[in-house]
Structure formats: C-alpha cells, structure tokens
Amino acid sequence: MKICIVTGGTGGHIYPAVSLAHALLDQDSTHEIFFIGNKDRMEAKEIPALGFDFIGLPAKGFNGSIFAKLNAVRALMKSKALAVKVLKEKKPDLVVGFGGYVCVPVMQAAFGLGIKTMLHEQNSVVGKANKVLMGKVDAIVCAYEANFDIFPKAKTRLLGNPRTYEIKHHSEQLDMYKTYGLVKKLPTVLVVMGSLGSESVNAIMPEALRRFSEAQIQVIYVTGKKHFDDFIKAVPAYPHIVVTPYVDQLALMPQIDLMVCRGGATTAAELTVLAVPSIIIPSPYVPNNHQYHNAKALFDASASALIEEKDLTAESLFYRVQALISDPVALKAMKKQAKTLAKPDAAEAMIQWMTELVHGQ
C-alpha cells in the first residue's frame, strides 16, 4: 500500500502516527509511506529526522484576533491547493489523519480526489479537526469509549492508540538500582511531567521531596531539561531522592511501584499496556482540557488516582503517594484495572482495517 499520514502540532498527534508507520514497515517493507504536516511545527524536524518523507504545509490554527483568523483562512485555502497537488502527484491508496489543524485541508483534498480516508483520535475528548472531518471520512479509530458519543458509530472502531506498538517493542535495558543508586527494599516512585517538565509542579516538589525522603520513599523526579539547572541549584540533596532532567521512561516503568505523571494520550497508553499504578496530574493548559478527561477515564475505571493541578500541594501529593505506596492491595488492583484498558495491538488492528479499506475486503 501507499499511505499518506497527516499529523502535526504536538507529540500527542505525531508519535502515534510515527508508531503506525513503523508497524507498517515492519509488517511489509514494500509499503510506501509519506507524511504531511505543518511546515513550522515540531513534525517538520522530528519526522524527517526519522527517515520519512515529509511535506510541510502553511496551515494555521483559528486562534487569536480577527486578523489572525483571516490569515488562518488564507493559509487553509493555500494548504488545500498544495495538498491536492501533492496527492495527485503521489497517488496514495489511503490518507490517515491523526488530528491537528493541518489535517483539515489534506483530508478535504483527499475527499475531493476520491481517496480513501481514516481518522485517528487519541484523546477521550474529540479534537476540533476530527469533528470537522468525521462526517466524510471512510473510517474512524478511537481510543476511548466516550468517543462513540461524538463519532458516527457505524464507521468507528475502538482499537486504541498505535503508540502501543513502540511500547511493546522498546528494547532498551536499564537497571534502575544500578543506574540511580536506589535500594531494592524501598518503594520507588517515578514523577515525570513530560519532556519539558512543569513550572507549577516544580514549585511544590522541593517540599514534597523532603517529605518523601523522610518517609523513606524513593523518588526519581524528572524536572524536564528546561528546568533542571535551576531546580538542582535550589534544592538540597536528599537521601533516596534522584533528580534528573530526563529518563528512559519506557525502560523504567516496568520496574517502579507507582508513577506520577500528566494525562496525555501517549502516557495513558503506556500506563495501561505496562499496567503501571499511577497518580495523574492533568495539565490544565491543553485544548479542550483533554488531559483531564483522559485521566478521568482511567480514574473512573479504578486504574489511576487523579489530582487536579488546582488542588496540588506538596502535602496533598505526599499523602496521596504515601497512601498508595503503603497499600499493596490497592496497587495490585490498580495494575489489574489498567491492564483491562490496554489495547496493545492497536497498530496491527489499524493496519488490518486499512488493508480492508484499500482492497475492499
């Protein structure tokens, strides 16, 4: 098959799309894949660096002043014209969109050319682009039951997030006890707020780390590369506490007792596939508050605990972690419930449906 994958704007859109591409090529190296995204967002660097063909468009989001919105309309029209030209030239069998405003002009171009189309929604709240496009696409893949409240049920399947393909095939080995000098007899908590970290969480962590140290709860705290230097200068070294700018998260997750994290779609997929007990602190600074809704879905299934950032203090975080860490029955139950939500074969299931669409099976 020849596949066009459209994605952009954030890692939540980009990484599942890349995982699908890897799964396609692992399954059949003769598949031809090219990506379309925004020419000035992270995908313009990330995707070519992975060796994939990439075409950038000037699409913009409809945010800001009336002038910004008018510019977005012009960019949308230009992007659609460019997308028509690209799709006519490359003639893909299928266009798969992973969300982000760049999907709108490309998928609309595909509709006009009669090319088969598929959408993927990673979050429990349907994104604006996918809402615009859902009426005309041939197939929709979602990761949460709640999506069926919005998407047309007849052409929607709950298959999960193809990011799980990378989770299953992650090959890096890491002994956290040797690497970080930790003690096997003590419980270990990984606290990570995404690759960039969080200023608001960093602000409460010095006091929280002091409490964890005194309670003999081992913590690996990931500040994010941006905040590490300032944080490490301001916080004294505590026993049982490791502060680092970055970790190999997938290598660590199977070894820890509890994870404190954000509620992005990729993280949610990792928590369920690896069956990791968690406390999710969703970022309130994302579109549609989708991290809260992702976290709420896990919380409602008893697969995770939830602390909203407005309620976050050093004390509230410490007591919630301490209560879970000291209750092995609760941790075991949380692991079991997380596993029930996992869809580890999402990429493979998507590829099967893609094959059906292209070959009319």
Short mmCIF file of C-alpha atoms in Angstrom, two decimals:
data_model
loop_
_atom_site.label_atom_id
_atom_site.label_comp_id
_atom_site.label_asym_id
_atom_site.label_seq_id
_atom_site.Cartn_x
_atom_site.Cartn_y
_atom_site.Cartn_z
CA MET A 1 0.00 0.00 0.00
CA LYS A 2 0.96 3.62 -0.47
CA ILE A 3 -0.03 5.58 2.62
CA CYS A 4 -0.15 9.31 3.35
CA ILE A 5 -0.09 10.06 7.09
CA VAL A 6 -1.17 13.53 8.18
CA THR A 7 -0.21 14.73 11.64
CA GLY A 8 1.15 17.72 13.43
CA GLY A 9 1.34 20.28 16.15
CA THR A 10 2.06 18.17 19.22
CA GLY A 11 3.77 14.95 20.21
CA GLY A 12 0.35 13.50 21.09
CA HIS A 13 -0.52 13.60 17.40
CA ILE A 14 2.92 12.88 15.97
CA TYR A 15 4.20 9.90 17.98
CA PRO A 16 1.20 7.60 17.42
CA ALA A 17 1.42 8.41 13.70
CA VAL A 18 5.11 7.51 13.61
CA SER A 19 4.40 4.30 15.52
CA LEU A 20 1.85 3.31 12.88
CA ALA A 21 4.42 3.96 10.16
CA HIS A 22 6.98 1.77 11.92
CA ALA A 23 4.41 -1.01 12.31
CA LEU A 24 3.50 -0.79 8.62
CA LEU A 25 7.13 -1.10 7.50
CA ASP A 26 7.88 -3.89 9.96
CA GLN A 27 4.91 -5.80 8.59
CA ASP A 28 5.79 -5.20 4.93
CA SER A 29 8.85 -3.21 3.85
CA THR A 30 7.30 -2.60 0.42
CA HIS A 31 4.69 -0.23 1.89
CA GLU A 32 5.33 3.33 0.73
CA ILE A 33 4.76 6.00 3.38
CA PHE A 34 4.97 9.76 3.29
CA PHE A 35 3.93 12.36 5.88
CA ILE A 36 2.23 15.73 5.55
CA GLY A 37 2.28 18.21 8.42
CA ASN A 38 2.82 21.84 9.34
CA LYS A 39 5.97 23.31 7.88
CA ASP A 40 6.74 25.30 11.05
CA ARG A 41 5.86 22.89 13.88
CA MET A 42 7.80 20.11 15.59
CA GLU A 43 6.90 17.48 12.97
CA ALA A 44 8.89 19.40 10.33
CA LYS A 45 12.08 18.39 12.19
CA GLU A 46 11.08 15.22 14.01
CA ILE A 47 9.66 13.23 11.10
CA PRO A 48 12.44 13.80 8.52
CA ALA A 49 14.97 13.01 11.27
CA LEU A 50 13.38 9.56 11.50
CA GLY A 51 13.98 8.99 7.79
CA PHE A 52 10.45 9.54 6.48
CA ASP A 53 9.47 11.69 3.50
CA PHE A 54 7.80 14.85 4.78
CA ILE A 55 5.87 17.63 3.07
CA GLY A 56 5.17 20.79 5.06
CA LEU A 57 2.09 22.98 4.59
CA PRO A 58 1.44 26.54 5.83
CA ALA A 59 -1.76 25.62 7.73
CA LYS A 60 -2.57 27.66 10.84
CA GLY A 61 -4.99 27.33 13.75
CA PHE A 62 -8.06 29.57 14.09
CA ASN A 63 -6.89 31.32 17.25
CA GLY A 64 -6.29 34.95 18.20
CA SER A 65 -7.60 38.16 16.66
CA ILE A 66 -9.87 38.56 13.64
CA PHE A 67 -6.78 39.25 11.53
CA ALA A 68 -5.16 36.04 12.74
CA LYS A 69 -8.32 34.14 11.84
CA LEU A 70 -8.37 35.69 8.35
CA ASN A 71 -4.75 34.67 7.89
CA ALA A 72 -5.69 31.16 9.00
CA VAL A 73 -8.43 31.02 6.34
CA ARG A 74 -5.95 32.06 3.66
CA ALA A 75 -3.42 29.52 4.92
CA LEU A 76 -6.12 26.83 4.89
CA MET A 77 -7.03 27.58 1.27
CA LYS A 78 -3.39 27.59 0.21
CA SER A 79 -2.73 24.37 2.11
CA LYS A 80 -5.69 22.64 0.47
CA ALA A 81 -4.48 23.63 -3.01
CA LEU A 82 -0.99 22.34 -2.20
CA ALA A 83 -2.44 19.15 -0.73
CA VAL A 84 -4.45 18.50 -3.91
CA LYS A 85 -1.27 18.88 -5.94
CA VAL A 86 0.72 16.53 -3.68
CA LEU A 87 -1.99 13.85 -3.55
CA LYS A 88 -2.48 13.96 -7.33
CA GLU A 89 1.24 13.52 -7.82
CA LYS A 90 1.84 10.79 -5.22
CA LYS A 91 -1.48 8.93 -5.61
CA PRO A 92 -1.74 7.31 -2.16
CA ASP A 93 -4.17 4.44 -1.62
CA LEU A 94 -5.21 5.86 1.74
CA VAL A 95 -4.83 9.06 3.78
CA VAL A 96 -4.71 8.61 7.57
CA GLY A 97 -5.17 11.71 9.74
CA PHE A 98 -4.06 11.92 13.37
CA GLY A 99 -5.50 15.28 14.30
CA GLY A 100 -4.26 18.83 14.36
CA TYR A 101 -5.49 21.63 12.12
CA VAL A 102 -3.21 20.58 9.24
CA CYS A 103 -5.44 17.51 8.81
CA VAL A 104 -8.39 19.59 7.63
CA PRO A 105 -7.06 20.80 4.24
CA VAL A 106 -5.35 17.49 3.46
CA MET A 107 -8.35 15.32 4.26
CA GLN A 108 -10.62 17.70 2.34
CA ALA A 109 -8.30 17.36 -0.65
CA ALA A 110 -8.50 13.58 -0.31
CA PHE A 111 -12.31 13.70 -0.25
CA GLY A 112 -12.34 15.68 -3.48
CA LEU A 113 -9.98 13.23 -5.18
CA GLY A 114 -11.91 10.17 -4.07
CA ILE A 115 -9.06 8.76 -1.96
CA LYS A 116 -9.96 6.51 0.96
CA THR A 117 -9.59 8.19 4.36
CA MET A 118 -9.19 7.23 8.02
CA LEU A 119 -9.05 9.35 11.19
CA HIS A 120 -7.43 8.50 14.49
CA GLU A 121 -8.46 10.16 17.77
CA GLN A 122 -6.00 9.67 20.64
CA ASN A 123 -7.90 11.51 23.37
CA SER A 124 -11.17 10.95 25.19
CA VAL A 125 -12.37 14.38 24.00
CA VAL A 126 -12.67 14.61 20.23
CA GLY A 127 -10.47 17.32 18.73
CA LYS A 128 -11.84 20.17 16.60
CA ALA A 129 -10.24 18.97 13.36
CA ASN A 130 -11.65 15.48 13.77
CA LYS A 131 -15.12 16.90 14.48
CA VAL A 132 -14.95 18.86 11.23
CA LEU A 133 -13.85 15.83 9.23
CA MET A 134 -15.75 12.94 10.81
CA GLY A 135 -18.81 13.18 8.57
CA LYS A 136 -16.95 12.45 5.32
CA VAL A 137 -14.13 10.05 6.24
CA ASP A 138 -14.45 6.35 5.48
CA ALA A 139 -13.20 5.09 8.86
CA ILE A 140 -12.53 6.39 12.37
CA VAL A 141 -10.31 4.77 15.01
CA CYS A 142 -10.65 5.85 18.63
CA ALA A 143 -9.00 5.01 21.95
CA TYR A 144 -11.86 5.72 24.40
CA GLU A 145 -15.47 4.56 24.73
CA ALA A 146 -16.52 8.18 25.24
CA ASN A 147 -15.66 8.93 21.60
CA PHE A 148 -18.72 6.98 20.48
CA ASP A 149 -20.86 9.81 21.88
CA ILE A 150 -19.49 12.05 19.10
CA PHE A 151 -18.35 9.89 16.20
CA PRO A 152 -20.73 8.07 13.83
CA LYS A 153 -20.89 4.58 15.34
CA ALA A 154 -21.29 2.76 12.03
CA LYS A 155 -17.78 3.70 10.87
CA THR A 156 -15.95 3.95 14.20
CA ARG A 157 -13.93 1.21 15.91
CA LEU A 158 -12.38 1.25 19.38
CA LEU A 159 -8.91 -0.07 18.53
CA GLY A 160 -6.66 2.02 20.80
CA ASN A 161 -3.53 4.09 20.29
CA PRO A 162 -0.89 2.74 17.86
CA ARG A 163 1.78 4.18 20.13
CA THR A 164 1.45 0.87 21.95
CA TYR A 165 3.48 -0.69 19.12
CA GLU A 166 6.58 1.22 20.27
CA ILE A 167 5.84 0.35 23.89
CA LYS A 168 5.79 -3.38 23.10
CA HIS A 169 8.98 -3.21 21.05
CA HIS A 170 11.02 -0.93 23.31
CA SER A 171 14.37 -2.71 23.54
CA GLU A 172 16.44 -0.51 25.85
CA GLN A 173 17.50 -2.25 29.06
CA LEU A 174 18.10 -0.31 32.27
CA ASP A 175 18.69 -1.45 35.85
CA MET A 176 17.31 1.45 37.87
CA TYR A 177 19.02 0.31 41.07
CA LYS A 178 22.49 0.38 39.50
CA THR A 179 21.80 3.43 37.34
CA TYR A 180 20.40 5.62 40.09
CA GLY A 181 21.87 4.03 43.21
CA LEU A 182 18.49 3.03 44.60
CA VAL A 183 17.71 0.44 47.28
CA LYS A 184 15.63 -2.62 46.37
CA LYS A 185 13.88 -2.86 49.73
CA LEU A 186 12.32 0.62 49.44
CA PRO A 187 9.31 1.51 47.26
CA THR A 188 10.09 3.59 44.18
CA VAL A 189 8.02 6.36 42.61
CA LEU A 190 8.69 7.95 39.22
CA VAL A 191 7.49 11.56 38.90
CA VAL A 192 7.57 12.95 35.37
CA MET A 193 5.59 15.83 33.88
CA GLY A 194 6.50 15.36 30.23
CA SER A 195 9.71 16.11 28.37
CA LEU A 196 9.51 19.85 29.10
CA GLY A 197 8.53 19.49 32.74
CA SER A 198 6.15 21.79 34.61
CA GLU A 199 6.93 25.05 36.41
CA SER A 200 3.91 24.70 38.69
CA VAL A 201 4.82 21.15 39.72
CA ASN A 202 8.49 22.08 40.13
CA ALA A 203 7.37 24.77 42.58
CA ILE A 204 5.86 22.27 45.05
CA MET A 205 8.41 19.49 44.61
CA PRO A 206 11.20 20.70 46.95
CA GLU A 207 8.91 20.30 49.98
CA ALA A 208 7.38 17.11 48.60
CA LEU A 209 10.82 15.57 48.03
CA ARG A 210 11.84 16.40 51.61
CA ARG A 211 8.76 14.58 52.90
CA PHE A 212 9.36 11.57 50.62
CA SER A 213 12.96 11.34 51.78
CA GLU A 214 11.98 11.40 55.46
CA ALA A 215 9.34 8.71 54.81
CA GLN A 216 11.94 6.54 53.02
CA ILE A 217 10.02 6.57 49.75
CA GLN A 218 12.45 6.54 46.83
CA VAL A 219 11.62 9.08 44.13
CA ILE A 220 13.06 9.62 40.68
CA TYR A 221 11.98 13.16 39.83
CA VAL A 222 12.27 14.30 36.21
CA THR A 223 12.38 18.09 36.07
CA GLY A 224 12.48 18.42 32.29
CA LYS A 225 15.59 19.68 30.53
CA LYS A 226 14.45 23.29 30.63
CA HIS A 227 14.15 23.44 34.43
CA PHE A 228 16.89 21.10 35.65
CA ASP A 229 19.75 23.54 36.26
CA ASP A 230 17.65 26.00 38.28
CA PHE A 231 15.94 23.24 40.26
CA ILE A 232 19.08 21.34 41.20
CA LYS A 233 20.75 24.56 42.43
CA ALA A 234 17.82 25.47 44.68
CA VAL A 235 17.09 22.05 46.21
CA PRO A 236 19.47 20.24 48.59
CA ALA A 237 20.39 16.60 48.03
CA TYR A 238 18.07 14.29 49.98
CA PRO A 239 18.59 10.59 50.76
CA HIS A 240 16.55 8.27 48.49
CA ILE A 241 15.82 11.10 46.02
CA VAL A 242 17.13 11.28 42.43
CA VAL A 243 16.64 14.46 40.42
CA THR A 244 17.30 14.21 36.68
CA PRO A 245 16.38 16.19 33.54
CA TYR A 246 15.40 13.10 31.51
CA VAL A 247 14.81 9.36 31.83
CA ASP A 248 14.12 6.45 29.51
CA GLN A 249 10.55 6.28 30.71
CA LEU A 250 9.57 3.03 28.98
CA ALA A 251 12.62 1.25 30.42
CA LEU A 252 11.83 2.46 33.94
CA MET A 253 8.07 1.96 34.07
CA PRO A 254 8.08 -1.85 34.48
CA GLN A 255 10.42 -1.52 37.49
CA ILE A 256 8.67 1.15 39.57
CA ASP A 257 5.87 0.83 42.13
CA LEU A 258 3.97 4.00 41.24
CA MET A 259 4.11 6.75 38.63
CA VAL A 260 3.04 10.39 38.99
CA CYS A 261 2.51 11.90 35.55
CA ARG A 262 0.50 14.04 33.15
CA GLY A 263 -2.58 12.77 31.31
CA GLY A 264 -1.52 12.90 27.67
CA ALA A 265 -2.76 10.23 25.28
CA THR A 266 0.66 8.63 24.89
CA THR A 267 1.21 8.43 28.65
CA ALA A 268 -2.25 6.91 29.14
CA ALA A 269 -1.44 4.23 26.55
CA GLU A 270 1.85 3.47 28.30
CA LEU A 271 0.21 3.19 31.72
CA THR A 272 -2.35 0.68 30.50
CA VAL A 273 -0.12 -1.50 28.34
CA LEU A 274 2.58 -1.71 31.02
CA ALA A 275 -0.03 -1.92 33.83
CA VAL A 276 1.60 0.77 35.98
CA PRO A 277 -0.27 2.16 39.03
CA SER A 278 -0.44 5.92 38.73
CA ILE A 279 -1.47 9.30 40.03
CA ILE A 280 -2.29 11.59 37.12
CA ILE A 281 -1.98 15.37 37.40
CA PRO A 282 -3.51 16.54 34.11
CA SER A 283 -2.17 19.70 32.55
CA PRO A 284 -4.87 22.40 32.53
CA TYR A 285 -3.10 24.18 29.67
CA VAL A 286 -4.16 21.96 26.77
CA PRO A 287 -7.00 22.26 24.22
CA ASN A 288 -10.41 21.01 25.37
CA ASN A 289 -8.90 20.09 28.76
CA HIS A 290 -8.34 16.68 27.17
CA GLN A 291 -5.73 15.54 29.69
CA TYR A 292 -8.29 15.80 32.48
CA HIS A 293 -10.78 13.73 30.51
CA ASN A 294 -8.12 11.12 29.66
CA ALA A 295 -7.23 10.91 33.35
CA LYS A 296 -10.89 10.78 34.38
CA ALA A 297 -11.43 7.77 32.12
CA LEU A 298 -8.64 5.89 33.93
CA PHE A 299 -9.83 7.13 37.32
CA ASP A 300 -13.42 6.01 36.65
CA ALA A 301 -12.08 2.54 35.78
CA SER A 302 -10.11 2.47 39.08
CA ALA A 303 -6.91 2.29 37.02
CA SER A 304 -5.42 5.54 38.34
CA ALA A 305 -5.75 8.21 41.01
CA LEU A 306 -6.32 11.82 39.97
CA ILE A 307 -5.18 15.17 41.37
CA GLU A 308 -6.19 18.34 39.56
CA GLU A 309 -3.43 20.94 39.44
CA LYS A 310 -5.61 23.47 41.28
CA ASP A 311 -5.65 21.06 44.23
CA LEU A 312 -1.96 20.18 44.07
CA THR A 313 0.28 20.97 47.03
CA ALA A 314 3.37 19.28 48.43
CA GLU A 315 1.21 17.94 51.23
CA SER A 316 -1.60 16.59 49.00
CA LEU A 317 0.88 14.87 46.69
CA PHE A 318 2.85 13.35 49.57
CA TYR A 319 -0.19 11.95 51.36
CA ARG A 320 -1.72 10.54 48.17
CA VAL A 321 1.55 8.82 47.22
CA GLN A 322 2.14 7.56 50.76
CA ALA A 323 -1.38 6.12 50.99
CA LEU A 324 -0.97 4.15 47.76
CA ILE A 325 2.61 3.04 48.30
CA SER A 326 1.71 1.62 51.72
CA ASP A 327 -1.25 -0.34 50.32
CA PRO A 328 -0.03 -3.24 48.12
CA VAL A 329 -3.60 -4.49 47.66
CA ALA A 330 -4.64 -1.14 46.17
CA LEU A 331 -1.58 -1.07 43.89
CA LYS A 332 -2.29 -4.60 42.67
CA ALA A 333 -5.93 -3.72 41.96
CA MET A 334 -4.87 -0.60 40.07
CA LYS A 335 -2.44 -2.63 37.94
CA LYS A 336 -5.19 -5.13 37.14
CA GLN A 337 -7.65 -2.43 36.13
CA ALA A 338 -5.06 -0.61 33.99
CA LYS A 339 -4.40 -3.84 32.11
CA THR A 340 -8.11 -4.23 31.30
CA LEU A 341 -7.99 -0.90 29.43
CA ALA A 342 -4.90 -1.79 27.40
CA LYS A 343 -5.06 -2.27 23.64
CA PRO A 344 -1.53 -3.45 22.87
CA ASP A 345 -2.33 -4.47 19.29
CA ALA A 346 -3.81 -1.13 18.19
CA ALA A 347 -1.35 -0.61 15.32
CA GLU A 348 -1.87 -4.11 13.97
CA ALA A 349 -5.66 -3.72 14.16
CA MET A 350 -5.47 -0.38 12.35
CA ILE A 351 -3.35 -1.88 9.58
CA GLN A 352 -5.85 -4.71 9.14
CA TRP A 353 -8.68 -2.18 8.72
CA MET A 354 -6.56 -0.07 6.37
CA THR A 355 -5.99 -3.15 4.21
CA GLU A 356 -9.73 -3.82 4.15
CA LEU A 357 -10.44 -0.25 3.05
CA VAL A 358 -7.87 -0.27 0.27
CA HIS A 359 -8.59 -3.72 -1.09
CA GLY A 360 -12.32 -3.76 -0.43
CA GLN A 361 -12.23 -6.82 1.83
#
